[in-house]
Structure formats: structure tokens, C-alpha cells
PDB file of C-alpha atoms in Angstrom:
ATOM      1  CA  MET B   1       0.000   0.000   0.000  1.00  0.00           C
ATOM      2  CA  TYR B   2       2.804   2.411   0.858  1.00  0.00           C
ATOM      3  CA  ASN B   3       4.365   2.022  -2.583  1.00  0.00           C
ATOM      4  CA  ARG B   4       1.007   2.686  -4.253  1.00  0.00           C
ATOM      5  CA  ILE B   5       0.504   5.849  -2.187  1.00  0.00           C
ATOM      6  CA  ILE B   6       3.943   7.341  -2.908  1.00  0.00           C
ATOM      7  CA  SER B   7       4.111   6.269  -6.563  1.00  0.00           C
ATOM      8  CA  LEU B   8       4.715   8.993  -9.146  1.00  0.00           C
ATOM      9  CA  GLU B   9       1.479   7.971 -10.856  1.00  0.00           C
ATOM     10  CA  ASN B  10      -0.555   8.518  -7.686  1.00  0.00           C
ATOM     11  CA  LEU B  11       1.199  11.805  -6.917  1.00  0.00           C
ATOM     12  CA  LEU B  12       0.461  13.097 -10.429  1.00  0.00           C
ATOM     13  CA  GLU B  13      -3.202  12.060 -10.226  1.00  0.00           C
ATOM     14  CA  ALA B  14      -3.399  13.636  -6.786  1.00  0.00           C
ATOM     15  CA  TRP B  15      -1.977  16.854  -8.245  1.00  0.00           C
ATOM     16  CA  LYS B  16      -4.715  16.971 -10.910  1.00  0.00           C
ATOM     17  CA  GLU B  17      -7.375  16.636  -8.212  1.00  0.00           C
ATOM     18  CA  PHE B  18      -5.687  19.148  -5.921  1.00  0.00           C
ATOM     19  CA  LEU B  19      -5.381  21.714  -8.733  1.00  0.00           C
ATOM     20  CA  LYS B  20      -9.143  22.070  -9.283  1.00  0.00           C
ATOM     21  CA  GLY B  21     -10.236  25.574  -8.328  1.00  0.00           C
ATOM     22  CA  LYS B  22      -6.741  26.588  -7.198  1.00  0.00           C
ATOM     23  CA  ARG B  23      -4.940  27.474 -10.433  1.00  0.00           C
ATOM     24  CA  ASN B  24      -4.891  31.204  -9.637  1.00  0.00           C
ATOM     25  CA  LYS B  25      -3.370  30.804  -6.173  1.00  0.00           C
ATOM     26  CA  LYS B  26       0.160  32.187  -5.962  1.00  0.00           C
ATOM     27  CA  ASP B  27       1.604  29.303  -3.916  1.00  0.00           C
ATOM     28  CA  VAL B  28       0.039  26.762  -6.292  1.00  0.00           C
ATOM     29  CA  GLN B  29       1.480  28.562  -9.346  1.00  0.00           C
ATOM     30  CA  GLU B  30       4.928  28.612  -7.742  1.00  0.00           C
ATOM     31  CA  PHE B  31       4.778  24.867  -7.088  1.00  0.00           C
ATOM     32  CA  GLN B  32       3.511  24.188 -10.610  1.00  0.00           C
ATOM     33  CA  TYR B  33       6.319  26.223 -12.197  1.00  0.00           C
ATOM     34  CA  ARG B  34       8.748  23.463 -11.153  1.00  0.00           C
ATOM     35  CA  LEU B  35       6.130  20.710 -10.972  1.00  0.00           C
ATOM     36  CA  SER B  36       8.287  17.787 -12.142  1.00  0.00           C
ATOM     37  CA  ASP B  37      11.139  18.687  -9.798  1.00  0.00           C
ATOM     38  CA  ASN B  38       8.774  19.199  -6.867  1.00  0.00           C
ATOM     39  CA  ILE B  39       6.915  15.920  -7.382  1.00  0.00           C
ATOM     40  CA  PHE B  40      10.146  13.940  -7.845  1.00  0.00           C
ATOM     41  CA  ALA B  41      11.570  15.548  -4.687  1.00  0.00           C
ATOM     42  CA  LEU B  42       8.445  14.638  -2.697  1.00  0.00           C
ATOM     43  CA  HIS B  43       8.495  11.106  -4.100  1.00  0.00           C
ATOM     44  CA  ASN B  44      12.160  10.640  -3.168  1.00  0.00           C
ATOM     45  CA  ASP B  45      11.607  11.955   0.383  1.00  0.00           C
ATOM     46  CA  LEU B  46       8.725   9.521   0.798  1.00  0.00           C
ATOM     47  CA  LYS B  47      10.693   6.657  -0.740  1.00  0.00           C
ATOM     48  CA  ASN B  48      13.701   7.328   1.531  1.00  0.00           C
ATOM     49  CA  LYS B  49      11.420   7.839   4.590  1.00  0.00           C
ATOM     50  CA  THR B  50      12.843  11.333   5.107  1.00  0.00           C
ATOM     51  CA  TYR B  51       9.579  13.210   4.548  1.00  0.00           C
ATOM     52  CA  VAL B  52       8.799  15.831   7.202  1.00  0.00           C
ATOM     53  CA  HIS B  53       5.418  17.583   7.318  1.00  0.00           C
ATOM     54  CA  GLY B  54       5.701  21.376   7.514  1.00  0.00           C
ATOM     55  CA  GLY B  55       3.788  23.891   9.596  1.00  0.00           C
ATOM     56  CA  TYR B  56       0.451  25.602   9.037  1.00  0.00           C
ATOM     57  CA  TYR B  57      -0.930  29.015   8.191  1.00  0.00           C
ATOM     58  CA  ALA B  58      -3.916  29.707  10.465  1.00  0.00           C
ATOM     59  CA  PHE B  59      -6.895  31.936   9.670  1.00  0.00           C
ATOM     60  CA  ASN B  60     -10.533  32.267  10.717  1.00  0.00           C
ATOM     61  CA  ILE B  61     -13.730  31.943   8.693  1.00  0.00           C
ATOM     62  CA  SER B  62     -17.451  32.147   9.468  1.00  0.00           C
ATOM     63  CA  ASP B  63     -19.254  29.139   8.020  1.00  0.00           C
ATOM     64  CA  PRO B  64     -21.687  30.238   9.565  1.00  0.00           C
ATOM     65  CA  LYS B  65     -20.108  29.914  13.010  1.00  0.00           C
ATOM     66  CA  PRO B  66     -16.471  30.980  13.527  1.00  0.00           C
ATOM     67  CA  ARG B  67     -13.968  28.288  12.560  1.00  0.00           C
ATOM     68  CA  ASN B  68     -10.203  28.202  12.837  1.00  0.00           C
ATOM     69  CA  ILE B  69      -8.680  26.837   9.617  1.00  0.00           C
ATOM     70  CA  HIS B  70      -5.103  25.586   9.368  1.00  0.00           C
ATOM     71  CA  LYS B  71      -3.638  25.560   5.867  1.00  0.00           C
ATOM     72  CA  ALA B  72      -0.601  23.427   5.054  1.00  0.00           C
ATOM     73  CA  SER B  73       1.917  24.064   2.267  1.00  0.00           C
ATOM     74  CA  VAL B  74       1.134  22.996  -1.299  1.00  0.00           C
ATOM     75  CA  ARG B  75       3.669  20.158  -0.995  1.00  0.00           C
ATOM     76  CA  ASP B  76       1.986  18.808   2.128  1.00  0.00           C
ATOM     77  CA  ARG B  77      -1.515  19.234   0.717  1.00  0.00           C
ATOM     78  CA  LEU B  78      -0.454  17.268  -2.359  1.00  0.00           C
ATOM     79  CA  LEU B  79       0.574  14.438  -0.042  1.00  0.00           C
ATOM     80  CA  HIS B  80      -2.807  14.698   1.723  1.00  0.00           C
ATOM     81  CA  HIS B  81      -4.543  14.143  -1.624  1.00  0.00           C
ATOM     82  CA  ALA B  82      -2.263  11.215  -2.450  1.00  0.00           C
ATOM     83  CA  LEU B  83      -3.081   9.602   0.886  1.00  0.00           C
ATOM     84  CA  TYR B  84      -6.785  10.307   0.563  1.00  0.00           C
ATOM     85  CA  ARG B  85      -7.011   8.762  -2.935  1.00  0.00           C
ATOM     86  CA  LYS B  86      -5.871   5.372  -1.643  1.00  0.00           C
ATOM     87  CA  LEU B  87      -7.190   5.361   1.913  1.00  0.00           C
ATOM     88  CA  CYS B  88     -10.770   6.364   1.112  1.00  0.00           C
ATOM     89  CA  GLN B  89     -11.099   3.207  -0.998  1.00  0.00           C
ATOM     90  CA  LEU B  90      -9.908   1.129   1.942  1.00  0.00           C
ATOM     91  CA  PHE B  91     -12.148   2.637   4.594  1.00  0.00           C
ATOM     92  CA  ASP B  92     -15.399   3.446   2.817  1.00  0.00           C
ATOM     93  CA  VAL B  93     -16.483  -0.209   2.741  1.00  0.00           C
ATOM     94  CA  HIS B  94     -16.293  -0.296   6.549  1.00  0.00           C
ATOM     95  CA  PHE B  95     -18.520   2.754   7.090  1.00  0.00           C
ATOM     96  CA  ILE B  96     -22.233   2.431   7.770  1.00  0.00           C
ATOM     97  CA  HIS B  97     -24.612   3.424   4.994  1.00  0.00           C
ATOM     98  CA  ASP B  98     -25.945   6.484   6.783  1.00  0.00           C
ATOM     99  CA  SER B  99     -22.831   8.478   7.645  1.00  0.00           C
ATOM    100  CA  TYR B 100     -22.852  11.360   5.187  1.00  0.00           C
ATOM    101  CA  SER B 101     -19.952  13.767   5.545  1.00  0.00           C
ATOM    102  CA  CYS B 102     -17.041  13.862   3.070  1.00  0.00           C
ATOM    103  CA  ARG B 103     -17.957  10.658   1.248  1.00  0.00           C
ATOM    104  CA  LYS B 104     -18.571  10.088  -2.444  1.00  0.00           C
ATOM    105  CA  PHE B 105     -22.317  10.267  -3.172  1.00  0.00           C
ATOM    106  CA  ARG B 106     -22.915  10.895   0.544  1.00  0.00           C
ATOM    107  CA  GLY B 107     -23.195  14.673   0.734  1.00  0.00           C
ATOM    108  CA  THR B 108     -25.654  17.057   2.357  1.00  0.00           C
ATOM    109  CA  HIS B 109     -28.398  16.504  -0.210  1.00  0.00           C
ATOM    110  CA  ARG B 110     -28.299  12.741   0.226  1.00  0.00           C
ATOM    111  CA  ALA B 111     -28.427  13.191   4.015  1.00  0.00           C
ATOM    112  CA  LEU B 112     -31.498  15.428   3.680  1.00  0.00           C
ATOM    113  CA  LYS B 113     -33.180  12.819   1.503  1.00  0.00           C
ATOM    114  CA  CYS B 114     -32.395  10.134   4.075  1.00  0.00           C
ATOM    115  CA  PHE B 115     -33.815  12.338   6.843  1.00  0.00           C
ATOM    116  CA  ARG B 116     -37.132  12.564   5.007  1.00  0.00           C
ATOM    117  CA  GLU B 117     -37.223   8.824   4.266  1.00  0.00           C
ATOM    118  CA  PHE B 118     -36.452   7.873   7.869  1.00  0.00           C
ATOM    119  CA  ALA B 119     -39.040  10.328   9.194  1.00  0.00           C
ATOM    120  CA  LEU B 120     -41.739   8.743   7.037  1.00  0.00           C
ATOM    121  CA  LYS B 121     -40.761   5.176   7.902  1.00  0.00           C
ATOM    122  CA  ALA B 122     -40.367   5.764  11.640  1.00  0.00           C
ATOM    123  CA  SER B 123     -43.676   7.673  11.880  1.00  0.00           C
ATOM    124  CA  ASN B 124     -45.588   5.136   9.793  1.00  0.00           C
ATOM    125  CA  ASN B 125     -46.175   7.741   7.070  1.00  0.00           C
ATOM    126  CA  ASN B 126     -46.882  10.490   9.618  1.00  0.00           C
ATOM    127  CA  MET B 127     -49.579   8.419  11.309  1.00  0.00           C
ATOM    128  CA  LYS B 128     -47.673   8.185  14.622  1.00  0.00           C
ATOM    129  CA  THR B 129     -45.959  10.812  16.781  1.00  0.00           C
ATOM    130  CA  LEU B 130     -42.278  10.832  15.931  1.00  0.00           C
ATOM    131  CA  TRP B 131     -39.535  11.952  18.317  1.00  0.00           C
ATOM    132  CA  ILE B 132     -36.016  12.875  17.250  1.00  0.00           C
ATOM    133  CA  LEU B 133     -32.916  12.950  19.441  1.00  0.00           C
ATOM    134  CA  LYS B 134     -30.463  15.483  18.036  1.00  0.00           C
ATOM    135  CA  CYS B 135     -26.871  15.733  19.315  1.00  0.00           C
ATOM    136  CA  ASP B 136     -23.690  17.615  18.544  1.00  0.00           C
ATOM    137  CA  ILE B 137     -20.137  16.939  19.733  1.00  0.00           C
ATOM    138  CA  LYS B 138     -18.314  19.716  21.575  1.00  0.00           C
ATOM    139  CA  LYS B 139     -15.238  21.096  19.746  1.00  0.00           C
ATOM    140  CA  PHE B 140     -15.150  18.035  17.526  1.00  0.00           C
ATOM    141  CA  PHE B 141     -12.012  18.464  15.388  1.00  0.00           C
ATOM    142  CA  ALA B 142     -10.062  20.027  18.263  1.00  0.00           C
ATOM    143  CA  SER B 143     -10.932  17.117  20.597  1.00  0.00           C
ATOM    144  CA  VAL B 144      -9.862  14.108  18.521  1.00  0.00           C
ATOM    145  CA  ASP B 145      -7.362  12.064  20.521  1.00  0.00           C
ATOM    146  CA  GLN B 146      -4.492  11.311  18.147  1.00  0.00           C
ATOM    147  CA  ALA B 147      -3.258   8.230  20.048  1.00  0.00           C
ATOM    148  CA  ILE B 148      -6.734   6.668  19.968  1.00  0.00           C
ATOM    149  CA  LEU B 149      -7.036   7.514  16.266  1.00  0.00           C
ATOM    150  CA  MET B 150      -3.749   5.807  15.459  1.00  0.00           C
ATOM    151  CA  GLU B 151      -4.776   2.669  17.353  1.00  0.00           C
ATOM    152  CA  ILE B 152      -8.015   2.546  15.351  1.00  0.00           C
ATOM    153  CA  LEU B 153      -6.081   2.918  12.089  1.00  0.00           C
ATOM    154  CA  LYS B 154      -3.796   0.013  12.993  1.00  0.00           C
ATOM    155  CA  LYS B 155      -6.823  -2.301  13.030  1.00  0.00           C
ATOM    156  CA  TYR B 156      -7.351  -1.656   9.313  1.00  0.00           C
ATOM    157  CA  ILE B 157      -3.858  -0.932   7.945  1.00  0.00           C
ATOM    158  CA  PRO B 158      -1.231  -3.685   8.294  1.00  0.00           C
ATOM    159  CA  ASP B 159       1.464  -1.663   6.488  1.00  0.00           C
ATOM    160  CA  PHE B 160       3.656  -0.005   9.142  1.00  0.00           C
ATOM    161  CA  ASP B 161       5.065   2.484   6.623  1.00  0.00           C
ATOM    162  CA  VAL B 162       1.564   3.784   5.880  1.00  0.00           C
ATOM    163  CA  ILE B 163       0.813   4.075   9.596  1.00  0.00           C
ATOM    164  CA  ASP B 164       4.066   5.963  10.104  1.00  0.00           C
ATOM    165  CA  LEU B 165       3.259   8.350   7.244  1.00  0.00           C
ATOM    166  CA  ILE B 166      -0.250   9.061   8.547  1.00  0.00           C
ATOM    167  CA  ASN B 167       1.221   9.598  11.997  1.00  0.00           C
ATOM    168  CA  ARG B 168       3.606  12.225  10.585  1.00  0.00           C
ATOM    169  CA  VAL B 169       0.621  14.089   9.143  1.00  0.00           C
ATOM    170  CA  VAL B 170      -1.455  13.754  12.327  1.00  0.00           C
ATOM    171  CA  ASP B 171       1.480  14.629  14.583  1.00  0.00           C
ATOM    172  CA  SER B 172       2.149  17.830  12.623  1.00  0.00           C
ATOM    173  CA  PHE B 173      -0.737  19.541  14.410  1.00  0.00           C
ATOM    174  CA  SER B 174      -2.084  19.986  17.915  1.00  0.00           C
ATOM    175  CA  SER B 175      -4.978  22.121  19.139  1.00  0.00           C
ATOM    176  CA  THR B 176      -5.779  22.451  22.840  1.00  0.00           C
ATOM    177  CA  ALA B 177      -2.927  20.146  23.931  1.00  0.00           C
ATOM    178  CA  ILE B 178      -0.162  17.961  22.511  1.00  0.00           C
ATOM    179  CA  GLY B 179      -1.748  14.873  20.950  1.00  0.00           C
ATOM    180  CA  LYS B 180      -5.152  16.508  20.540  1.00  0.00           C
ATOM    181  CA  GLY B 181      -6.998  17.627  17.443  1.00  0.00           C
ATOM    182  CA  LEU B 182      -6.950  17.488  13.653  1.00  0.00           C
ATOM    183  CA  PRO B 183      -6.622  20.558  11.399  1.00  0.00           C
ATOM    184  CA  LEU B 184      -9.833  21.567   9.610  1.00  0.00           C
ATOM    185  CA  GLY B 185      -7.829  22.501   6.505  1.00  0.00           C
ATOM    186  CA  ASN B 186      -6.440  19.009   5.789  1.00  0.00           C
ATOM    187  CA  LEU B 187      -8.223  16.738   3.315  1.00  0.00           C
ATOM    188  CA  THR B 188      -6.921  13.796   5.342  1.00  0.00           C
ATOM    189  CA  SER B 189      -8.719  15.150   8.429  1.00  0.00           C
ATOM    190  CA  GLN B 190     -12.083  14.747   6.710  1.00  0.00           C
ATOM    191  CA  LEU B 191     -11.402  11.053   6.150  1.00  0.00           C
ATOM    192  CA  LEU B 192      -9.770  10.435   9.527  1.00  0.00           C
ATOM    193  CA  VAL B 193     -12.673  11.874  11.532  1.00  0.00           C
ATOM    194  CA  ASN B 194     -14.985   9.485   9.683  1.00  0.00           C
ATOM    195  CA  VAL B 195     -12.677   6.604  10.631  1.00  0.00           C
ATOM    196  CA  TYR B 196     -12.696   7.885  14.216  1.00  0.00           C
ATOM    197  CA  MET B 197     -16.481   8.287  14.365  1.00  0.00           C
ATOM    198  CA  ASN B 198     -17.065   4.942  12.654  1.00  0.00           C
ATOM    199  CA  GLU B 199     -16.367   3.422  16.075  1.00  0.00           C
ATOM    200  CA  PHE B 200     -19.364   5.367  17.371  1.00  0.00           C
ATOM    201  CA  ASP B 201     -21.485   4.521  14.315  1.00  0.00           C
ATOM    202  CA  GLN B 202     -20.904   0.801  14.895  1.00  0.00           C
ATOM    203  CA  PHE B 203     -21.822   1.237  18.572  1.00  0.00           C
ATOM    204  CA  MET B 204     -25.058   2.995  17.614  1.00  0.00           C
ATOM    205  CA  LYS B 205     -26.053   0.313  15.132  1.00  0.00           C
ATOM    206  CA  HIS B 206     -24.946  -2.839  16.979  1.00  0.00           C
ATOM    207  CA  LYS B 207     -25.141  -1.960  20.688  1.00  0.00           C
ATOM    208  CA  ILE B 208     -27.796   0.724  20.892  1.00  0.00           C
ATOM    209  CA  LYS B 209     -29.500  -0.854  17.856  1.00  0.00           C
ATOM    210  CA  ALA B 210     -30.691   2.478  16.522  1.00  0.00           C
ATOM    211  CA  LYS B 211     -32.558   1.545  13.348  1.00  0.00           C
ATOM    212  CA  TYR B 212     -33.040   5.125  12.180  1.00  0.00           C
ATOM    213  CA  TYR B 213     -29.738   6.905  12.775  1.00  0.00           C
ATOM    214  CA  ILE B 214     -27.983   9.534  10.632  1.00  0.00           C
ATOM    215  CA  ARG B 215     -24.614  11.162  11.242  1.00  0.00           C
ATOM    216  CA  TYR B 216     -23.156  14.097   9.332  1.00  0.00           C
ATOM    217  CA  ALA B 217     -19.675  14.885  10.732  1.00  0.00           C
ATOM    218  CA  ASP B 218     -20.320  15.550  14.438  1.00  0.00           C
ATOM    219  CA  ASP B 219     -24.088  16.127  14.137  1.00  0.00           C
ATOM    220  CA  PHE B 220     -26.302  13.091  14.495  1.00  0.00           C
ATOM    221  CA  VAL B 221     -30.001  12.297  14.857  1.00  0.00           C
ATOM    222  CA  ILE B 222     -31.933   9.232  16.006  1.00  0.00           C
ATOM    223  CA  PHE B 223     -35.619   8.739  15.142  1.00  0.00           C
ATOM    224  CA  SER B 224     -38.083   6.828  17.351  1.00  0.00           C
ATOM    225  CA  ARG B 225     -41.715   6.783  18.425  1.00  0.00           C
ATOM    226  CA  ASP B 226     -40.509   6.035  21.973  1.00  0.00           C
ATOM    227  CA  LYS B 227     -39.479   9.277  23.685  1.00  0.00           C
ATOM    228  CA  ASN B 228     -38.363   7.493  26.881  1.00  0.00           C
ATOM    229  CA  TRP B 229     -35.998   5.240  24.944  1.00  0.00           C
ATOM    230  CA  LEU B 230     -34.374   8.248  23.294  1.00  0.00           C
ATOM    231  CA  CYS B 231     -33.963  10.007  26.636  1.00  0.00           C
ATOM    232  CA  ASN B 232     -32.494   6.892  28.243  1.00  0.00           C
ATOM    233  CA  ILE B 233     -29.818   6.274  25.589  1.00  0.00           C
ATOM    234  CA  ILE B 234     -28.302   9.754  26.006  1.00  0.00           C
ATOM    235  CA  THR B 235     -26.241   8.573  28.985  1.00  0.00           C
ATOM    236  CA  GLN B 236     -25.011   5.497  27.078  1.00  0.00           C
ATOM    237  CA  ILE B 237     -24.050   7.682  24.134  1.00  0.00           C
ATOM    238  CA  SER B 238     -22.225  10.159  26.354  1.00  0.00           C
ATOM    239  CA  ASP B 239     -20.358   7.391  28.199  1.00  0.00           C
ATOM    240  CA  PHE B 240     -19.202   5.697  24.991  1.00  0.00           C
ATOM    241  CA  LEU B 241     -18.014   8.931  23.419  1.00  0.00           C
ATOM    242  CA  TRP B 242     -15.956   9.842  26.475  1.00  0.00           C
ATOM    243  CA  ASN B 243     -14.645   6.407  27.468  1.00  0.00           C
ATOM    244  CA  LYS B 244     -13.735   5.228  23.965  1.00  0.00           C
ATOM    245  CA  LEU B 245     -13.055   8.407  21.994  1.00  0.00           C
ATOM    246  CA  ARG B 246     -12.514  11.153  24.592  1.00  0.00           C
ATOM    247  CA  LEU B 247     -15.308  13.221  23.056  1.00  0.00           C
ATOM    248  CA  GLN B 248     -18.111  15.095  24.818  1.00  0.00           C
ATOM    249  CA  LEU B 249     -21.650  15.950  23.789  1.00  0.00           C
ATOM    250  CA  HIS B 250     -22.272  19.669  23.531  1.00  0.00           C
ATOM    251  CA  PRO B 251     -24.481  20.348  26.608  1.00  0.00           C
ATOM    252  CA  ASN B 252     -26.506  23.022  24.777  1.00  0.00           C
ATOM    253  CA  LYS B 253     -27.057  20.978  21.629  1.00  0.00           C
ATOM    254  CA  VAL B 254     -28.786  17.856  22.888  1.00  0.00           C
ATOM    255  CA  SER B 255     -32.537  17.857  22.334  1.00  0.00           C
ATOM    256  CA  VAL B 256     -35.481  15.495  22.071  1.00  0.00           C
ATOM    257  CA  SER B 257     -38.424  16.941  20.155  1.00  0.00           C
ATOM    258  CA  THR B 258     -41.240  15.931  17.824  1.00  0.00           C
ATOM    259  CA  ILE B 259     -40.846  16.425  14.125  1.00  0.00           C
ATOM    260  CA  ALA B 260     -44.219  18.187  14.187  1.00  0.00           C
ATOM    261  CA  SER B 261     -42.583  20.988  16.202  1.00  0.00           C
ATOM    262  CA  GLY B 262     -39.770  21.327  13.664  1.00  0.00           C
ATOM    263  CA  VAL B 263     -36.264  19.838  13.844  1.00  0.00           C
ATOM    264  CA  ASP B 264     -33.311  21.984  12.795  1.00  0.00           C
ATOM    265  CA  TYR B 265     -30.780  19.837  10.921  1.00  0.00           C
ATOM    266  CA  LEU B 266     -28.222  20.592   8.187  1.00  0.00           C
ATOM    267  CA  GLY B 267     -29.448  24.123   7.514  1.00  0.00           C
ATOM    268  CA  TRP B 268     -33.140  23.234   7.216  1.00  0.00           C
ATOM    269  CA  VAL B 269     -36.014  23.041   9.696  1.00  0.00           C
ATOM    270  CA  HIS B 270     -37.818  19.738   9.069  1.00  0.00           C
ATOM    271  CA  PHE B 271     -41.552  19.103   9.511  1.00  0.00           C
ATOM    272  CA  PRO B 272     -43.600  15.969   8.720  1.00  0.00           C
ATOM    273  CA  ASP B 273     -44.497  16.988   5.146  1.00  0.00           C
ATOM    274  CA  HIS B 274     -42.034  19.756   4.269  1.00  0.00           C
ATOM    275  CA  ARG B 275     -38.854  21.594   5.260  1.00  0.00           C
ATOM    276  CA  ILE B 276     -37.968  25.266   5.265  1.00  0.00           C
ATOM    277  CA  LEU B 277     -34.639  27.032   5.186  1.00  0.00           C
ATOM    278  CA  ARG B 278     -33.244  27.909   8.606  1.00  0.00           C
ATOM    279  CA  THR B 279     -33.403  31.648   9.346  1.00  0.00           C
ATOM    280  CA  VAL B 280     -29.646  32.033   9.841  1.00  0.00           C
ATOM    281  CA  THR B 281     -29.013  30.149   6.563  1.00  0.00           C
ATOM    282  CA  LYS B 282     -31.469  32.440   4.794  1.00  0.00           C
ATOM    283  CA  LYS B 283     -29.711  35.565   6.121  1.00  0.00           C
ATOM    284  CA  ARG B 284     -26.312  34.201   5.104  1.00  0.00           C
ATOM    285  CA  MET B 285     -27.628  33.433   1.612  1.00  0.00           C
ATOM    286  CA  PHE B 286     -28.891  36.977   0.984  1.00  0.00           C
ATOM    287  CA  LYS B 287     -25.741  38.477   2.510  1.00  0.00           C
ATOM    288  CA  ARG B 288     -23.583  36.529   0.054  1.00  0.00           C
ATOM    289  CA  LEU B 289     -25.860  37.382  -2.872  1.00  0.00           C
ATOM    290  CA  ASN B 290     -25.654  41.085  -2.010  1.00  0.00           C
ATOM    291  CA  LYS B 291     -21.878  40.923  -1.618  1.00  0.00           C
ATOM    292  CA  SER B 292     -21.464  39.207  -5.006  1.00  0.00           C
ATOM    293  CA  GLU B 293     -23.976  41.580  -6.629  1.00  0.00           C
ATOM    294  CA  GLY B 294     -25.951  38.613  -7.863  1.00  0.00           C
ATOM    295  CA  LYS B 295     -23.273  36.752  -9.827  1.00  0.00           C
ATOM    296  CA  PRO B 296     -25.142  34.248 -12.066  1.00  0.00           C
ATOM    297  CA  GLU B 297     -23.185  31.222 -10.804  1.00  0.00           C
ATOM    298  CA  ILE B 298     -23.946  32.099  -7.167  1.00  0.00           C
ATOM    299  CA  VAL B 299     -27.613  32.768  -7.957  1.00  0.00           C
ATOM    300  CA  GLN B 300     -27.853  29.398  -9.736  1.00  0.00           C
ATOM    301  CA  SER B 301     -26.164  27.682  -6.795  1.00  0.00           C
ATOM    302  CA  TYR B 302     -28.728  28.990  -4.315  1.00  0.00           C
ATOM    303  CA  LEU B 303     -31.651  28.284  -6.629  1.00  0.00           C
ATOM    304  CA  GLY B 304     -30.446  24.689  -6.811  1.00  0.00           C
ATOM    305  CA  MET B 305     -30.145  24.497  -3.032  1.00  0.00           C
ATOM    306  CA  LEU B 306     -33.680  25.843  -2.547  1.00  0.00           C
ATOM    307  CA  GLY B 307     -34.954  23.056  -4.776  1.00  0.00           C
ATOM    308  CA  HIS B 308     -34.323  20.653  -1.895  1.00  0.00           C
ATOM    309  CA  GLY B 309     -37.053  22.178   0.260  1.00  0.00           C
ATOM    310  CA  ASN B 310     -40.019  24.537   0.282  1.00  0.00           C
ATOM    311  CA  GLY B 311     -38.266  27.529  -1.205  1.00  0.00           C
ATOM    312  CA  ARG B 312     -40.630  28.832  -3.887  1.00  0.00           C
ATOM    313  CA  LYS B 313     -41.088  32.279  -2.285  1.00  0.00           C
ATOM    314  CA  LEU B 314     -37.359  32.645  -1.706  1.00  0.00           C
ATOM    315  CA  LYS B 315     -36.651  31.647  -5.323  1.00  0.00           C
ATOM    316  CA  ASP B 316     -39.103  34.285  -6.574  1.00  0.00           C
ATOM    317  CA  LYS B 317     -37.501  36.904  -4.336  1.00  0.00           C
ATOM    318  CA  ILE B 318     -34.004  36.062  -5.597  1.00  0.00           C
ATOM    319  CA  LEU B 319     -35.037  36.107  -9.270  1.00  0.00           C
ATOM    320  CA  LYS B 320     -36.909  39.388  -8.817  1.00  0.00           C
ATOM    321  CA  THR B 321     -33.764  41.047  -7.425  1.00  0.00           C
ATOM    322  CA  TRP B 322     -31.158  39.221  -9.541  1.00  0.00           C
ATOM    323  CA  PRO B 323     -32.824  37.961 -12.765  1.00  0.00           C
ATOM    324  CA  ILE B 324     -30.744  35.552 -14.836  1.00  0.00           C
TER     325      ILE B 324
END
């Protein structure tokens, strides 16, 4: 596996994928100017086991809540893509069907579709009162225990060289303490948190036996007609997350409510027969449209998004202000 990851062929394919949408970036252009030399140098460092991951450039974004992003060098991000290309094939078969973040054909839209399907099934086509337990993990990326993560990876990857390489990437960053956290800016982090949370997914499916369970990154929901059962499993969930993964539920983001009252999940408020855009998402949408002065590609993007819910009035408002 290690030889496949560091091969020139994989590095070149990884470069093509990395380049999408980044051609105008100065650091990318500088790397591309001496592309052959840079890729051969990276390949030789990996082959000779002398590769050292560099530092990060940190900056903040609002998406919509404040997030601290750590950006690695182009050379290191190329390696991240090379790793991701091979590792995602290995791990995806082990993930449950209904984990939806950073997986091929398992994006936000598919998660929203699953939410609707589960709501109908669990409520017997809206004939029964349906309760939904909604949870969020506190400081998710910053709380990942790197030692636990590496032990999980060893269960799936027998190649020590691959483990050592991943460890160099993981060990290049720490958040609240040494050995804690994964950088939000790394492509590898998106895969590794799914590997990490797969332990929890398996617990939910095989121990808790949650039939209707969806996870998107650190946000997850469980559907049931039994409110008491949902309330009772919160302690089991909390204990597993802390004892096995050193993660904590966000105390202000655990709720049990009926779908009839509206459940806020993935930017939409869900009801039995429809969903509407969350107010904060709506405000962010119009703020971006105003800032871009109604660029056609941004308008089209939001019109497409609104097609996934009850957004007719919002569509009309957008097209009235920014006709295309």
C-alpha cells in the first residue's frame, strides 16, 4: 500500500485533483512552475522515509459559526490528496450506509433525503408521533485524541510504513494540547474523523440498535416513536463517546423533540411533510448574494439548493432582485 501511495502515478493524479479551483493561487502557481522537480523531490523523500510535514498558516472563517482553519503548504496538501485517494477506498467499505460527511455520493443533499425517508418510515407515514434525538459533539475536530485515532487505524492498515506516514501528518498539528486535534484545513482530516467516528457509528447500530440513525460529521439524529428510549440512551451515548473516543456531547445541543414541532438539521427546519430554510441560513444566503452583486453562478447555486425544500417564495424573491 505504501508504494502505491507514494508512486509517481498517484502523486500526479493527486496533483490533478488538488489543482481544481486553485490554479490562480500564488503558492500553487509557484509549485507548478517546477512541478516535475517538486513531485520527484516529494516522491524521493517519501521513498527514503525522510519526509517531514511542515507547519500551518492559520486563519478564521465564518461558516456560519467561527472556525479556525489551518492551511498546510502545497507540498503537504499534495501528499494529503495522495493519501486520501488510496485510503478512502480502503475505509469506505467499513462505514455504515448512513454516515454522510465527506464521502462520495454521501453529501448534504443525500443526508437530507435520508432524513425525510427515515421520518416517514419511523412515523408510519406520519400516522404516529415521531420523536427525534439530536446531538452535537463539543469542539469536535479540536478534541480528537491522536493516540486513539492511530490505534483505530492500525486495526485496518497492516502496512507499518503507511501508519508511520499518517502519523507524521497527524502529529504535525495539535490544538488544545499535545496529541489533541486534527486541522480543519487538511483533506486527510475529513477522512480520519470518519474513521474515528465509525467506532461510534458501529456502537449505535450494533449496541444501541438504533434503526433510524444519521450522522453528518459531528451532528447526528436518532428517530423513534418512543421518547423514553431516546432520553435513556443519552447517557449510554455520552459514556461511549468519552470512554472510547474522549469526546463530549455539547451540553446546549442535545434535544429530544417531535418532528411536528420542527427539527433543525443541516441548515433546514424539518416538519412531517415539508422543510424550510433555517433563518440564519437564509440571512447568510442573501448576505452573500448582495456581496457578489448577484453573480449568475452564485444565484444558480442557491436556486439549486432551494430546490431541496419549500423555497418557492425565496426563489421568486431572488429572481426578482437578480434575474438571470
